[in-house]
mmCIF file of C-alpha atoms in Angstrom:
data_model
loop_
_atom_site.group_PDB
_atom_site.id
_atom_site.type_symbol
_atom_site.label_atom_id
_atom_site.label_comp_id
_atom_site.label_asym_id
_atom_site.label_seq_id
_atom_site.Cartn_x
_atom_site.Cartn_y
_atom_site.Cartn_z
ATOM 1 C CA UNK V 119 7.259 65.504 6.880
ATOM 2 C CA UNK V 120 9.163 66.828 9.233
ATOM 3 C CA UNK V 121 12.512 64.801 8.742
ATOM 4 C CA UNK V 122 11.765 66.281 4.917
ATOM 5 C CA UNK V 123 12.454 69.121 6.681
ATOM 6 C CA UNK V 124 15.052 68.574 8.637
ATOM 7 C CA UNK V 125 17.404 67.494 6.181
ATOM 8 C CA UNK V 126 17.789 70.853 4.546
ATOM 9 C CA UNK V 127 20.323 73.128 4.995
ATOM 10 C CA UNK V 128 18.256 75.778 8.028
ATOM 11 C CA UNK V 129 17.802 78.509 8.819
ATOM 12 C CA UNK V 130 19.051 79.800 12.724
ATOM 13 C CA UNK V 131 18.390 76.479 15.147
ATOM 14 C CA UNK V 132 15.041 78.374 16.472
ATOM 15 C CA UNK V 133 13.719 79.481 13.058
ATOM 16 C CA UNK V 134 13.810 75.041 12.755
ATOM 17 C CA UNK V 135 12.519 74.166 15.707
ATOM 18 C CA UNK V 136 9.431 76.350 14.681
ATOM 19 C CA UNK V 137 9.220 75.219 11.315
ATOM 20 C CA UNK V 138 9.312 71.624 12.545
ATOM 21 C CA UNK V 139 6.606 72.503 15.456
ATOM 22 C CA UNK V 140 4.064 74.024 12.555
ATOM 23 C CA UNK V 141 5.197 70.699 10.962
ATOM 24 C CA UNK V 142 4.067 68.753 13.344
ATOM 25 C CA UNK V 143 0.957 70.711 14.182
ATOM 26 C CA UNK V 144 -0.592 70.561 10.609
ATOM 27 C CA UNK V 145 0.095 66.780 10.705
ATOM 28 C CA UNK V 146 -2.126 66.672 13.703
ATOM 29 C CA UNK V 147 -4.784 69.433 13.105
ATOM 30 C CA UNK V 148 -5.398 67.771 9.658
ATOM 31 C CA UNK V 149 -5.610 64.001 11.162
ATOM 32 C CA UNK V 150 -5.485 61.072 8.698
ATOM 33 C CA UNK V 151 -7.725 61.394 5.499
ATOM 34 C CA UNK V 152 -10.496 59.882 4.856
ATOM 35 C CA UNK V 153 -8.680 56.676 3.413
ATOM 36 C CA UNK V 154 -6.631 56.452 6.680
ATOM 37 C CA UNK V 155 -9.943 56.343 8.735
ATOM 38 C CA UNK V 156 -12.189 53.692 6.603
ATOM 39 C CA UNK V 157 -8.758 51.538 6.209
ATOM 40 C CA UNK V 158 -8.796 48.709 9.263
ATOM 41 C CA UNK V 159 -5.449 47.149 8.014
ATOM 42 C CA UNK V 160 -4.718 44.780 5.042
ATOM 43 C CA UNK V 161 -4.413 40.342 4.609
ATOM 44 C CA UNK V 162 -1.662 39.220 2.472
ATOM 45 C CA UNK V 163 -3.182 36.339 0.691
ATOM 46 C CA UNK V 164 -0.906 33.648 -0.699
ATOM 47 C CA UNK V 165 -2.716 31.629 -3.270
ATOM 48 C CA UNK V 166 -2.733 28.871 -4.811
ATOM 49 C CA UNK V 167 -6.326 29.008 -6.871
ATOM 50 C CA UNK V 168 -6.624 30.676 -10.006
ATOM 51 C CA UNK V 169 -10.315 31.560 -10.550
ATOM 52 C CA UNK V 170 -12.180 34.887 -11.747
ATOM 53 C CA UNK V 171 -14.653 34.730 -8.658
ATOM 54 C CA UNK V 172 -11.900 34.752 -6.478
ATOM 55 C CA UNK V 173 -11.531 38.939 -7.243
ATOM 56 C CA UNK V 174 -15.606 39.011 -6.631
ATOM 57 C CA UNK V 175 -14.824 37.914 -2.915
ATOM 58 C CA UNK V 176 -11.352 40.146 -2.373
ATOM 59 C CA UNK V 177 -13.605 42.977 -3.494
ATOM 60 C CA UNK V 178 -16.541 41.976 -1.171
ATOM 61 C CA UNK V 179 -14.251 41.329 1.482
ATOM 62 C CA UNK V 180 -12.377 45.154 1.326
ATOM 63 C CA UNK V 181 -16.497 47.019 1.263
ATOM 64 C CA UNK V 182 -17.626 44.655 3.867
ATOM 65 C CA UNK V 183 -14.191 44.800 6.230
ATOM 66 C CA UNK V 184 -12.164 48.176 4.979
ATOM 67 C CA UNK V 185 -10.016 45.672 5.144
ATOM 68 C CA UNK V 186 -7.417 46.056 2.092
ATOM 69 C CA UNK V 187 -6.419 42.486 -0.051
ATOM 70 C CA UNK V 188 -2.904 42.187 -0.991
ATOM 71 C CA UNK V 189 -1.761 38.672 -2.718
ATOM 72 C CA UNK V 190 0.387 36.361 -4.374
ATOM 73 C CA UNK V 191 -0.765 33.672 -6.387
ATOM 74 C CA UNK V 192 0.195 30.288 -7.944
ATOM 75 C CA UNK V 193 0.899 26.710 -8.374
ATOM 76 C CA UNK V 194 0.519 24.878 -4.987
ATOM 77 C CA UNK V 195 3.682 23.346 -4.988
ATOM 78 C CA UNK V 196 5.329 26.365 -5.861
ATOM 79 C CA UNK V 197 3.516 28.690 -3.512
ATOM 80 C CA UNK V 198 4.135 26.125 -0.822
ATOM 81 C CA UNK V 199 8.100 26.067 -1.507
ATOM 82 C CA UNK V 200 8.257 29.703 -1.465
ATOM 83 C CA UNK V 201 6.921 30.013 1.785
ATOM 84 C CA UNK V 202 8.853 27.609 3.171
ATOM 85 C CA UNK V 203 12.020 29.975 1.361
ATOM 86 C CA UNK V 204 10.784 33.078 3.581
ATOM 87 C CA UNK V 205 10.978 31.100 6.568
ATOM 88 C CA UNK V 206 9.514 33.615 9.796
ATOM 89 C CA UNK V 207 10.024 36.508 7.609
ATOM 90 C CA UNK V 208 6.960 36.029 5.472
ATOM 91 C CA UNK V 209 3.836 38.519 4.612
ATOM 92 C CA UNK V 210 1.403 35.974 4.265
ATOM 93 C CA UNK V 211 -1.226 35.722 6.844
ATOM 94 C CA UNK V 212 -3.533 33.591 4.477
ATOM 95 C CA UNK V 213 -2.850 30.280 2.914
ATOM 96 C CA UNK V 214 -4.961 29.565 0.287
ATOM 97 C CA UNK V 215 -5.173 25.957 -0.945
ATOM 98 C CA UNK V 216 -7.159 23.418 -3.373
ATOM 99 C CA UNK V 217 -7.535 19.714 -2.599
ATOM 100 C CA UNK V 218 -6.600 18.401 1.158
ATOM 101 C CA UNK V 219 -2.882 16.461 0.214
ATOM 102 C CA UNK V 220 -2.020 20.262 -0.695
ATOM 103 C CA UNK V 221 -3.265 20.374 3.125
ATOM 104 C CA UNK V 222 -1.522 17.918 4.351
ATOM 105 C CA UNK V 223 1.827 18.422 2.611
ATOM 106 C CA UNK V 224 1.866 22.514 4.076
ATOM 107 C CA UNK V 225 0.758 20.884 7.726
ATOM 108 C CA UNK V 226 3.684 18.132 7.495
ATOM 109 C CA UNK V 227 5.917 21.704 6.555
ATOM 110 C CA UNK V 228 5.176 24.076 9.521
ATOM 111 C CA UNK V 229 3.574 26.438 7.388
ATOM 112 C CA UNK V 230 0.327 26.786 9.331
ATOM 113 C CA UNK V 231 -1.199 27.798 12.805
ATOM 114 C CA UNK V 232 -4.151 27.161 14.717
ATOM 115 C CA UNK V 233 -7.321 29.203 14.933
ATOM 116 C CA UNK V 234 -9.271 29.483 17.824
ATOM 117 C CA UNK V 235 -13.022 30.728 15.936
ATOM 118 C CA UNK V 236 -16.820 29.553 16.832
ATOM 119 C CA UNK V 237 -17.586 30.813 13.794
ATOM 120 C CA UNK V 238 -15.428 28.006 11.704
ATOM 121 C CA UNK V 239 -15.935 25.342 14.518
ATOM 122 C CA UNK V 240 -19.892 25.657 13.771
ATOM 123 C CA UNK V 241 -19.811 26.158 10.016
ATOM 124 C CA UNK V 242 -17.295 23.863 8.426
ATOM 125 C CA UNK V 243 -18.143 20.339 9.774
ATOM 126 C CA UNK V 244 -15.514 17.995 11.531
ATOM 127 C CA UNK V 245 -13.974 15.947 8.676
ATOM 128 C CA UNK V 246 -13.596 19.133 6.034
ATOM 129 C CA UNK V 247 -10.954 20.537 8.555
ATOM 130 C CA UNK V 248 -7.642 20.239 9.743
ATOM 131 C CA UNK V 249 -6.849 17.299 12.966
ATOM 132 C CA UNK V 250 -5.242 20.494 14.708
ATOM 133 C CA UNK V 251 -7.657 23.173 13.511
ATOM 134 C CA UNK V 252 -4.970 24.602 11.459
ATOM 135 C CA UNK V 253 -6.821 24.331 8.302
ATOM 136 C CA UNK V 254 -10.799 24.428 7.172
ATOM 137 C CA UNK V 255 -12.210 23.719 4.135
ATOM 138 C CA UNK V 256 -14.491 26.211 1.985
ATOM 139 C CA UNK V 257 -15.569 24.513 -1.380
ATOM 140 C CA UNK V 258 -16.068 20.584 -1.753
ATOM 141 C CA UNK V 259 -15.419 18.933 -5.572
ATOM 142 C CA UNK V 260 -16.313 15.327 -6.562
ATOM 143 C CA UNK V 261 -14.382 13.484 -7.553
ATOM 144 C CA UNK V 262 -17.120 11.373 -10.712
ATOM 145 C CA UNK V 263 -17.191 9.902 -13.269
ATOM 146 C CA UNK V 264 -18.086 11.254 -16.693
ATOM 147 C CA UNK V 265 -19.279 9.343 -19.549
ATOM 148 C CA UNK V 266 -21.014 8.864 -23.538
ATOM 149 C CA UNK V 267 -24.314 7.895 -22.698
ATOM 150 C CA UNK V 268 -24.667 7.262 -26.245
ATOM 151 C CA UNK V 269 -21.773 4.468 -26.015
ATOM 152 C CA UNK V 270 -22.026 3.048 -21.928
ATOM 153 C CA UNK V 271 -25.144 3.299 -20.045
ATOM 154 C CA UNK V 272 -24.959 4.512 -16.240
ATOM 155 C CA UNK V 273 -25.728 0.728 -15.027
ATOM 156 C CA UNK V 274 -21.752 0.772 -15.947
ATOM 157 C CA UNK V 275 -20.630 3.529 -13.887
ATOM 158 C CA UNK V 276 -21.969 3.138 -10.694
ATOM 159 C CA UNK V 277 -19.442 2.540 -9.480
ATOM 160 C CA UNK V 278 -15.555 2.788 -8.847
ATOM 161 C CA UNK V 279 -14.796 -1.026 -8.988
ATOM 162 C CA UNK V 280 -16.925 -1.079 -12.471
ATOM 163 C CA UNK V 281 -13.962 0.658 -14.465
ATOM 164 C CA UNK V 282 -11.586 -2.636 -13.365
ATOM 165 C CA UNK V 283 -14.568 -4.378 -15.801
ATOM 166 C CA UNK V 284 -12.689 -6.287 -18.647
ATOM 167 C CA UNK V 285 -15.851 -5.001 -21.313
ATOM 168 C CA UNK V 286 -14.225 -1.243 -20.521
ATOM 169 C CA UNK V 287 -11.133 -2.415 -22.104
ATOM 170 C CA UNK V 288 -10.032 0.800 -24.151
ATOM 171 C CA UNK V 289 -12.321 2.992 -22.728
ATOM 172 C CA UNK V 290 -10.980 4.992 -20.346
ATOM 173 C CA UNK V 291 -9.321 8.485 -19.812
ATOM 174 C CA UNK V 292 -7.219 10.441 -17.648
ATOM 175 C CA UNK V 293 -4.261 12.192 -16.392
ATOM 176 C CA UNK V 294 -1.363 11.483 -15.011
ATOM 177 C CA UNK V 295 -0.971 9.449 -11.386
ATOM 178 C CA UNK V 296 1.033 12.494 -10.064
ATOM 179 C CA UNK V 297 -1.653 14.884 -10.079
ATOM 180 C CA UNK V 298 -2.813 15.503 -6.552
ATOM 181 C CA UNK V 299 -6.267 14.761 -7.491
ATOM 182 C CA UNK V 300 -5.708 11.168 -8.186
ATOM 183 C CA UNK V 301 -3.954 10.891 -5.110
ATOM 184 C CA UNK V 302 -5.462 12.443 -2.976
ATOM 185 C CA UNK V 303 -7.785 10.138 -4.460
ATOM 186 C CA UNK V 304 -6.322 6.752 -3.758
ATOM 187 C CA UNK V 305 -5.856 7.789 -0.762
ATOM 188 C CA UNK V 306 -8.978 7.787 -0.082
ATOM 189 C CA UNK V 307 -9.442 4.370 -1.742
ATOM 190 C CA UNK V 308 -6.495 2.648 0.189
ATOM 191 C CA UNK V 309 -8.305 4.082 3.690
ATOM 192 C CA UNK V 310 -11.683 2.478 2.848
ATOM 193 C CA UNK V 311 -10.802 -0.900 0.342
ATOM 194 C CA UNK V 312 -6.494 -1.594 2.513
ATOM 195 C CA UNK V 313 -3.907 -1.332 -0.063
ATOM 196 C CA UNK V 314 -4.302 -4.895 -1.952
ATOM 197 C CA UNK V 315 -7.375 -4.076 -3.397
ATOM 198 C CA UNK V 316 -6.505 -0.524 -4.255
ATOM 199 C CA UNK V 317 -3.717 -1.964 -5.900
ATOM 200 C CA UNK V 318 -5.789 -4.325 -7.892
ATOM 201 C CA UNK V 319 -8.034 -1.555 -8.853
ATOM 202 C CA UNK V 320 -5.609 0.622 -10.311
ATOM 203 C CA UNK V 321 -4.367 -2.039 -12.201
ATOM 204 C CA UNK V 322 -7.614 -3.118 -13.686
ATOM 205 C CA UNK V 323 -7.991 0.306 -14.398
ATOM 206 C CA UNK V 324 -4.942 0.708 -16.265
ATOM 207 C CA UNK V 325 -5.618 -2.570 -18.029
ATOM 208 C CA UNK V 326 -8.675 -0.260 -19.717
ATOM 209 C CA UNK V 327 -6.718 2.682 -21.025
ATOM 210 C CA UNK V 328 -7.773 4.700 -23.573
ATOM 211 C CA UNK V 329 -4.476 6.011 -24.003
ATOM 212 C CA UNK V 330 -1.990 6.804 -21.589
ATOM 213 C CA UNK V 331 -3.005 9.070 -18.916
ATOM 214 C CA UNK V 332 -2.209 12.979 -19.675
ATOM 215 C CA UNK V 333 -3.205 16.471 -19.572
ATOM 216 C CA UNK V 334 -6.001 18.005 -16.960
ATOM 217 C CA UNK V 335 -9.807 17.053 -16.379
ATOM 218 C CA UNK V 336 -10.908 18.989 -19.092
ATOM 219 C CA UNK V 337 -8.577 17.547 -21.529
ATOM 220 C CA UNK V 338 -10.745 14.346 -20.580
ATOM 221 C CA UNK V 339 -14.256 15.879 -21.160
ATOM 222 C CA UNK V 340 -12.465 17.056 -24.624
ATOM 223 C CA UNK V 341 -11.936 13.421 -25.475
ATOM 224 C CA UNK V 342 -14.417 11.357 -24.155
ATOM 225 C CA UNK V 343 -16.688 14.248 -26.438
ATOM 226 C CA UNK V 344 -13.828 13.433 -29.168
ATOM 227 C CA UNK V 345 -13.886 9.643 -29.022
ATOM 228 C CA UNK V 346 -10.586 8.855 -28.343
ATOM 229 C CA UNK V 347 -12.261 7.338 -25.051
ATOM 230 C CA UNK V 348 -15.939 6.431 -23.247
ATOM 231 C CA UNK V 349 -15.053 7.401 -19.288
ATOM 232 C CA UNK V 350 -12.612 9.258 -17.297
ATOM 233 C CA UNK V 351 -12.308 10.777 -13.579
ATOM 234 C CA UNK V 352 -13.129 13.852 -13.031
ATOM 235 C CA UNK V 353 -13.658 17.314 -10.886
ATOM 236 C CA UNK V 354 -17.328 16.998 -10.873
ATOM 237 C CA UNK V 355 -16.904 21.281 -11.347
ATOM 238 C CA UNK V 356 -15.145 21.406 -14.702
ATOM 239 C CA UNK V 357 -18.543 19.595 -16.533
ATOM 240 C CA UNK V 358 -21.148 21.664 -14.920
ATOM 241 C CA UNK V 359 -18.550 25.115 -16.434
ATOM 242 C CA UNK V 360 -18.752 23.489 -19.704
ATOM 243 C CA UNK V 361 -22.706 22.919 -19.641
ATOM 244 C CA UNK V 362 -22.635 26.945 -18.240
ATOM 245 C CA UNK V 363 -20.224 28.551 -20.211
ATOM 246 C CA UNK V 364 -21.143 30.576 -23.057
ATOM 247 C CA UNK V 365 -19.162 28.967 -25.780
ATOM 248 C CA UNK V 366 -21.049 27.135 -28.435
ATOM 249 C CA UNK V 367 -18.232 24.907 -28.414
ATOM 250 C CA UNK V 368 -18.088 23.791 -25.364
ATOM 251 C CA UNK V 369 -21.607 23.921 -24.264
ATOM 252 C CA UNK V 370 -21.110 21.182 -27.513
ATOM 253 C CA UNK V 371 -18.719 18.897 -24.782
ATOM 254 C CA UNK V 372 -21.063 19.544 -22.416
ATOM 255 C CA UNK V 373 -24.211 18.038 -24.107
ATOM 256 C CA UNK V 374 -22.223 14.707 -24.907
ATOM 257 C CA UNK V 375 -21.698 13.919 -21.494
ATOM 258 C CA UNK V 376 -22.878 12.776 -18.453
ATOM 259 C CA UNK V 377 -22.260 12.107 -15.038
ATOM 260 C CA UNK V 378 -21.978 9.184 -12.140
ATOM 261 C CA UNK V 379 -21.675 9.526 -8.773
ATOM 262 C CA UNK V 380 -20.240 6.828 -7.449
ATOM 263 C CA UNK V 381 -20.620 4.087 -4.950
ATOM 264 C CA UNK V 382 -24.072 5.862 -4.192
ATOM 265 C CA UNK V 383 -24.926 2.632 -1.913
ATOM 266 C CA UNK V 384 -21.821 1.823 -0.680
ATOM 267 C CA UNK V 385 -18.987 4.273 0.975
ATOM 268 C CA UNK V 386 -20.428 7.471 -1.358
ATOM 269 C CA UNK V 387 -18.511 9.287 -4.384
ATOM 270 C CA UNK V 388 -14.644 10.521 -3.433
ATOM 271 C CA UNK V 389 -14.816 14.427 -1.674
ATOM 272 C CA UNK V 390 -12.050 16.940 -1.343
ATOM 273 C CA UNK V 391 -12.079 20.514 -0.218
ATOM 274 C CA UNK V 392 -10.593 23.973 -1.434
ATOM 275 C CA UNK V 393 -9.886 25.889 1.422
ATOM 276 C CA UNK V 394 -7.950 27.858 4.005
ATOM 277 C CA UNK V 395 -5.513 28.138 6.689
ATOM 278 C CA UNK V 396 -3.808 30.952 8.958
ATOM 279 C CA UNK V 397 -0.281 30.945 8.711
ATOM 280 C CA UNK V 398 2.391 30.002 10.491
ATOM 281 C CA UNK V 399 4.197 33.714 10.851
ATOM 282 C CA UNK V 400 0.855 35.627 9.901
ATOM 283 C CA UNK V 401 1.389 39.717 10.671
ATOM 284 C CA UNK V 402 -1.967 40.493 10.691
ATOM 285 C CA UNK V 403 -3.047 37.828 12.539
ATOM 286 C CA UNK V 404 -6.425 38.833 13.277
ATOM 287 C CA UNK V 405 -7.382 39.843 10.227
ATOM 288 C CA UNK V 406 -6.420 37.109 8.923
ATOM 289 C CA UNK V 407 -9.456 35.377 10.835
ATOM 290 C CA UNK V 408 -11.373 38.378 10.239
ATOM 291 C CA UNK V 409 -11.052 36.663 5.947
ATOM 292 C CA UNK V 410 -11.616 32.932 7.074
ATOM 293 C CA UNK V 411 -14.805 33.510 8.896
ATOM 294 C CA UNK V 412 -15.808 36.036 5.949
ATOM 295 C CA UNK V 413 -15.363 32.811 3.697
ATOM 296 C CA UNK V 414 -18.075 30.172 5.584
ATOM 297 C CA UNK V 415 -20.467 33.716 5.235
ATOM 298 C CA UNK V 416 -23.557 33.258 3.460
ATOM 299 C CA UNK V 417 -22.491 35.775 0.678
ATOM 300 C CA UNK V 418 -19.119 34.845 0.165
ATOM 301 C CA UNK V 419 -20.333 31.135 -0.021
ATOM 302 C CA UNK V 420 -22.704 32.727 -2.907
ATOM 303 C CA UNK V 421 -19.790 33.483 -4.816
ATOM 304 C CA UNK V 422 -18.903 30.527 -4.715
ATOM 305 C CA UNK V 423 -21.177 28.085 -6.005
ATOM 306 C CA UNK V 424 -22.110 30.729 -8.959
ATOM 307 C CA UNK V 425 -19.071 31.907 -10.225
ATOM 308 C CA UNK V 426 -16.524 28.232 -8.973
ATOM 309 C CA UNK V 427 -19.251 25.626 -9.162
ATOM 310 C CA UNK V 428 -18.211 24.005 -6.086
ATOM 311 C CA UNK V 429 -20.058 22.688 -3.729
ATOM 312 C CA UNK V 430 -20.233 24.795 -1.273
ATOM 313 C CA UNK V 431 -20.290 23.926 2.486
ATOM 314 C CA UNK V 432 -23.275 26.182 3.129
ATOM 315 C CA UNK V 433 -25.955 24.295 1.116
ATOM 316 C CA UNK V 434 -28.725 26.848 0.877
ATOM 317 C CA UNK V 435 -26.157 29.230 -0.949
ATOM 318 C CA UNK V 436 -26.615 26.720 -4.264
ATOM 319 C CA UNK V 437 -30.189 28.962 -4.955
ATOM 320 C CA UNK V 438 -28.254 30.683 -7.909
ATOM 321 C CA UNK V 439 -26.786 27.859 -9.299
ATOM 322 C CA UNK V 440 -29.681 25.430 -10.847
ATOM 323 C CA UNK V 441 -27.243 23.120 -12.882
ATOM 324 C CA UNK V 442 -25.056 22.413 -9.652
ATOM 325 C CA UNK V 443 -27.975 22.925 -7.482
ATOM 326 C CA UNK V 444 -29.376 19.472 -9.262
ATOM 327 C CA UNK V 445 -26.474 18.050 -9.140
ATOM 328 C CA UNK V 446 -26.341 18.432 -5.167
ATOM 329 C CA UNK V 447 -28.192 15.597 -2.503
ATOM 330 C CA UNK V 448 -25.148 12.876 -3.317
ATOM 331 C CA UNK V 449 -24.031 10.721 -0.616
ATOM 332 C CA UNK V 450 -20.301 11.956 0.536
ATOM 333 C CA UNK V 451 -17.493 9.424 1.487
ATOM 334 C CA UNK V 452 -17.370 10.585 4.941
ATOM 335 C CA UNK V 453 -13.264 9.775 5.125
ATOM 336 C CA UNK V 454 -11.437 12.592 7.222
ATOM 337 C CA UNK V 455 -9.582 14.634 4.651
ATOM 338 C CA UNK V 456 -6.506 14.439 6.505
ATOM 339 C CA UNK V 457 -6.116 10.444 6.182
ATOM 340 C CA UNK V 458 -6.413 11.981 2.403
ATOM 341 C CA UNK V 459 -3.105 13.604 2.539
ATOM 342 C CA UNK V 460 -0.837 11.023 5.386
ATOM 343 C CA UNK V 461 -1.723 8.520 2.336
ATOM 344 C CA UNK V 462 -0.662 10.132 -0.266
ATOM 345 C CA UNK V 463 3.275 8.417 -0.205
ATOM 346 C CA UNK V 464 1.788 5.036 -0.432
ATOM 347 C CA UNK V 465 -0.755 6.484 -2.775
ATOM 348 C CA UNK V 466 1.641 7.126 -5.242
ATOM 349 C CA UNK V 467 3.582 3.453 -4.908
ATOM 350 C CA UNK V 468 0.103 1.986 -5.753
ATOM 351 C CA UNK V 469 0.116 3.658 -9.178
ATOM 352 C CA UNK V 470 3.209 3.384 -9.924
ATOM 353 C CA UNK V 471 3.036 -0.549 -9.027
ATOM 354 C CA UNK V 472 -0.035 -0.826 -11.030
ATOM 355 C CA UNK V 473 1.447 1.121 -13.854
ATOM 356 C CA UNK V 474 -0.344 4.424 -13.805
ATOM 357 C CA UNK V 475 1.855 7.170 -15.038
#
């Protein structure tokens, strides 16, 4: 207000000075608006998540803390490239990503900074954190075997290794090997089995392909329902969403599919994460940490479970989602999430040698 007045053509100096003083007094006397008093600043979120439920998370965070949420959403690869290009001028406070492989890529590019938080340490299992406490998993997703129970018996798909059985020739649909979900799964197998066994497995699965790899996880489920194949590898929540859908066509797909959580008598089912990290150059560092801590709170965890069908790290948050709760309690592979990133280069080479395009 003062600058606007002083830029005008003024009467004598004393009058201008008086006007400026009155303007300053007016601003001071009025004080901040109610909105300003209730605001505790902003948190800038760069997110690779594209779920409607996240709107509910942001609204609840603002209501709970008074911190305004500003965000940018785009695919993971593009998001990381943007952060690299912005460098130390980036406004990002929090980075939300899916899959440990993407966290490893971002970590390797120096896009995170460590977080010292007793709340996060107590809430997030050690194998679901970055090695330097620079990222934290808030939900889990299992890479399961989806199958047509009218054509495949449960005992035929009780392990990942069984997918190489010649009796399943022409029965398997998959998405491309370059997808980060598949790369992380193979990274876990390399850790558990070694490169040679992992490559033999991949070649055996390729020999049983019903078609060349294509599409996303939901496309694989549709292909099973349409009879194009009988088996696929998918993240569990895609199937749960179809089961809970109000769309009759999607419910019809779900009715034709069963899920196997493999290797319950062995290493356990491959699990990955969705989570967040504090950006390296976060201008609102305290608010960024507050947001990360909010994501492990019971209300936020309940939103993850109810709306996204991801397994929350807080198991009690599944109470309102009977479909998800019915799948819980399976044995999880304990592969450290960091390994799923470190082995990705080798995982792609294994897939390439096996002919899994």
